[in-house]
């Protein structure tokens, strides 16, 4: 099947996705901050990754990348030791943030690709159904014409 060039339009309202990305980061931040006394430095990325993947699924790569961009400074400031301050970033911090960014961005692009293919499949079904209806209607019209024409005289 020919590739649908409008597949990037699978999400009808990307503008709302950017707002939802900001709201999602806020909720992920609040949940993580609420759990901070109990889990301290463990799982600094977990809730932010879940948020970003959900945003990618519903709104696409753009809002998901915004979510990553907002999350990285929040994670490094609030949830990596020393807490509540930006200090010299060591190699451990860089590796954690690099893994978070690359893993999440990769998942976002894969989700985007799958959603576009899902959109292509839906469009193919709609086109196939409309072509079938046209074919049935055309067949019925041809049968009517055949019935109305007089038989050939010999």
One Martini backbone bead per residue (centre of mass of N, CA, C, O) as a GRO file, in nm:
protein
  154
    1UNK     BB    1   0.098   0.035   0.019
    2UNK     BB    2   0.067   0.351   0.017
    3UNK     BB    3   0.190   0.607   0.175
    4UNK     BB    4   0.074   0.819   0.417
    5UNK     BB    5   0.128   1.167   0.435
    6UNK     BB    6  -0.092   1.210   0.692
    7UNK     BB    7   0.014   1.051   0.952
    8UNK     BB    8   0.089   1.299   1.141
    9UNK     BB    9  -0.242   1.339   1.196
   10UNK     BB   10  -0.331   1.143   1.437
   11UNK     BB   11  -0.330   1.408   1.605
   12UNK     BB   12  -0.568   1.657   1.638
   13UNK     BB   13  -0.429   1.797   1.929
   14UNK     BB   14  -0.121   1.917   1.994
   15UNK     BB   15  -0.161   2.169   2.170
   16UNK     BB   16  -0.273   2.011   2.417
   17UNK     BB   17  -0.013   1.844   2.466
   18UNK     BB   18   0.163   2.068   2.592
   19UNK     BB   19  -0.015   2.113   2.837
   20UNK     BB   20  -0.018   1.814   2.933
   21UNK     BB   21   0.286   1.796   2.977
   22UNK     BB   22   0.301   2.003   3.205
   23UNK     BB   23   0.096   1.866   3.391
   24UNK     BB   24   0.242   1.591   3.407
   25UNK     BB   25   0.501   1.696   3.535
   26UNK     BB   26   0.368   1.807   3.785
   27UNK     BB   27   0.254   1.534   3.889
   28UNK     BB   28   0.521   1.381   3.895
   29UNK     BB   29   0.653   1.575   4.092
   30UNK     BB   30   0.452   1.546   4.327
   31UNK     BB   31   0.485   1.243   4.370
   32UNK     BB   32   0.793   1.241   4.411
   33UNK     BB   33   0.795   1.447   4.645
   34UNK     BB   34   0.612   1.277   4.834
   35UNK     BB   35   0.834   1.026   4.824
   36UNK     BB   36   1.113   1.136   4.917
   37UNK     BB   37   1.135   1.040   5.223
   38UNK     BB   38   1.130   0.725   5.135
   39UNK     BB   39   1.335   0.713   4.855
   40UNK     BB   40   1.497   0.949   4.775
   41UNK     BB   41   1.733   0.856   4.526
   42UNK     BB   42   1.539   0.668   4.423
   43UNK     BB   43   1.383   0.688   4.133
   44UNK     BB   44   1.400   0.981   3.972
   45UNK     BB   45   1.251   0.891   3.678
   46UNK     BB   46   0.989   0.722   3.676
   47UNK     BB   47   0.744   0.931   3.660
   48UNK     BB   48   0.854   1.081   3.410
   49UNK     BB   49   0.847   0.844   3.214
   50UNK     BB   50   0.551   0.782   3.226
   51UNK     BB   51   0.453   1.055   3.132
   52UNK     BB   52   0.602   1.063   2.856
   53UNK     BB   53   0.472   0.809   2.735
   54UNK     BB   54   0.180   0.903   2.753
   55UNK     BB   55   0.215   1.157   2.585
   56UNK     BB   56   0.315   1.011   2.330
   57UNK     BB   57   0.058   0.841   2.284
   58UNK     BB   58  -0.156   1.094   2.273
   59UNK     BB   59   0.048   1.348   2.127
   60UNK     BB   60   0.350   1.285   2.083
   61UNK     BB   61   0.675   1.396   2.045
   62UNK     BB   62   0.673   1.694   2.114
   63UNK     BB   63   0.546   1.683   2.404
   64UNK     BB   64   0.754   1.474   2.507
   65UNK     BB   65   1.006   1.655   2.476
   66UNK     BB   66   0.907   1.867   2.671
   67UNK     BB   67   0.897   1.680   2.914
   68UNK     BB   68   1.200   1.623   2.918
   69UNK     BB   69   1.301   1.919   2.938
   70UNK     BB   70   1.160   1.969   3.217
   71UNK     BB   71   1.264   1.720   3.387
   72UNK     BB   72   1.574   1.739   3.409
   73UNK     BB   73   1.601   1.981   3.610
   74UNK     BB   74   1.421   1.862   3.831
   75UNK     BB   75   1.582   1.607   3.886
   76UNK     BB   76   1.863   1.742   3.946
   77UNK     BB   77   1.758   1.925   4.185
   78UNK     BB   78   1.552   1.730   4.369
   79UNK     BB   79   1.659   1.395   4.309
   80UNK     BB   80   1.969   1.470   4.340
   81UNK     BB   81   2.254   1.456   4.480
   82UNK     BB   82   2.220   1.729   4.612
   83UNK     BB   83   1.947   1.860   4.743
   84UNK     BB   84   1.840   2.172   4.617
   85UNK     BB   85   2.096   2.178   4.406
   86UNK     BB   86   2.338   2.311   4.202
   87UNK     BB   87   2.609   2.130   4.091
   88UNK     BB   88   2.851   1.949   4.016
   89UNK     BB   89   2.856   1.735   3.758
   90UNK     BB   90   2.879   1.408   3.745
   91UNK     BB   91   2.901   1.108   3.585
   92UNK     BB   92   2.648   0.986   3.713
   93UNK     BB   93   2.448   1.209   3.637
   94UNK     BB   94   2.495   1.198   3.335
   95UNK     BB   95   2.413   0.902   3.294
   96UNK     BB   96   2.125   0.923   3.400
   97UNK     BB   97   2.028   1.149   3.206
   98UNK     BB   98   2.106   1.008   2.942
   99UNK     BB   99   1.932   0.759   2.976
  100UNK     BB  100   1.668   0.903   3.004
  101UNK     BB  101   1.668   1.055   2.735
  102UNK     BB  102   1.717   0.821   2.535
  103UNK     BB  103   1.497   0.627   2.620
  104UNK     BB  104   1.255   0.822   2.595
  105UNK     BB  105   1.297   0.911   2.302
  106UNK     BB  106   1.281   0.633   2.176
  107UNK     BB  107   0.995   0.569   2.273
  108UNK     BB  108   0.859   0.811   2.136
  109UNK     BB  109   0.929   0.731   1.841
  110UNK     BB  110   0.792   0.453   1.850
  111UNK     BB  111   0.510   0.553   1.916
  112UNK     BB  112   0.480   0.735   1.671
  113UNK     BB  113   0.513   0.513   1.459
  114UNK     BB  114   0.273   0.337   1.556
  115UNK     BB  115   0.053   0.556   1.526
  116UNK     BB  116   0.091   0.596   1.221
  117UNK     BB  117   0.025   0.301   1.144
  118UNK     BB  118  -0.255   0.305   1.264
  119UNK     BB  119  -0.360   0.529   1.081
  120UNK     BB  120  -0.308   0.385   0.814
  121UNK     BB  121  -0.500   0.149   0.871
  122UNK     BB  122  -0.758   0.316   0.897
  123UNK     BB  123  -0.745   0.442   0.615
  124UNK     BB  124  -0.749   0.175   0.458
  125UNK     BB  125  -1.026   0.086   0.555
  126UNK     BB  126  -1.189   0.328   0.451
  127UNK     BB  127  -1.113   0.297   0.154
  128UNK     BB  128  -1.210   0.007   0.119
  129UNK     BB  129  -1.508   0.058   0.192
  130UNK     BB  130  -1.568   0.271  -0.027
  131UNK     BB  131  -1.493   0.092  -0.269
  132UNK     BB  132  -1.699  -0.128  -0.214
  133UNK     BB  133  -1.952   0.047  -0.235
  134UNK     BB  134  -1.902   0.139  -0.526
  135UNK     BB  135  -1.902  -0.145  -0.648
  136UNK     BB  136  -2.190  -0.224  -0.564
  137UNK     BB  137  -2.337   0.008  -0.700
  138UNK     BB  138  -2.230  -0.048  -0.987
  139UNK     BB  139  -2.344  -0.335  -1.009
  140UNK     BB  140  -2.642  -0.258  -0.975
  141UNK     BB  141  -2.656  -0.073  -1.225
  142UNK     BB  142  -2.578  -0.284  -1.435
  143UNK     BB  143  -2.814  -0.480  -1.377
  144UNK     BB  144  -3.038  -0.282  -1.452
  145UNK     BB  145  -2.950  -0.234  -1.746
  146UNK     BB  146  -2.976  -0.530  -1.834
  147UNK     BB  147  -3.280  -0.561  -1.770
  148UNK     BB  148  -3.380  -0.313  -1.964
  149UNK     BB  149  -3.266  -0.443  -2.195
  150UNK     BB  150  -3.325  -0.572  -2.481
  151UNK     BB  151  -3.318  -0.833  -2.654
  152UNK     BB  152  -3.174  -0.959  -2.911
  153UNK     BB  153  -3.243  -0.967  -3.250
  154UNK     BB  154  -3.258  -1.219  -3.516
   0.00000   0.00000   0.00000
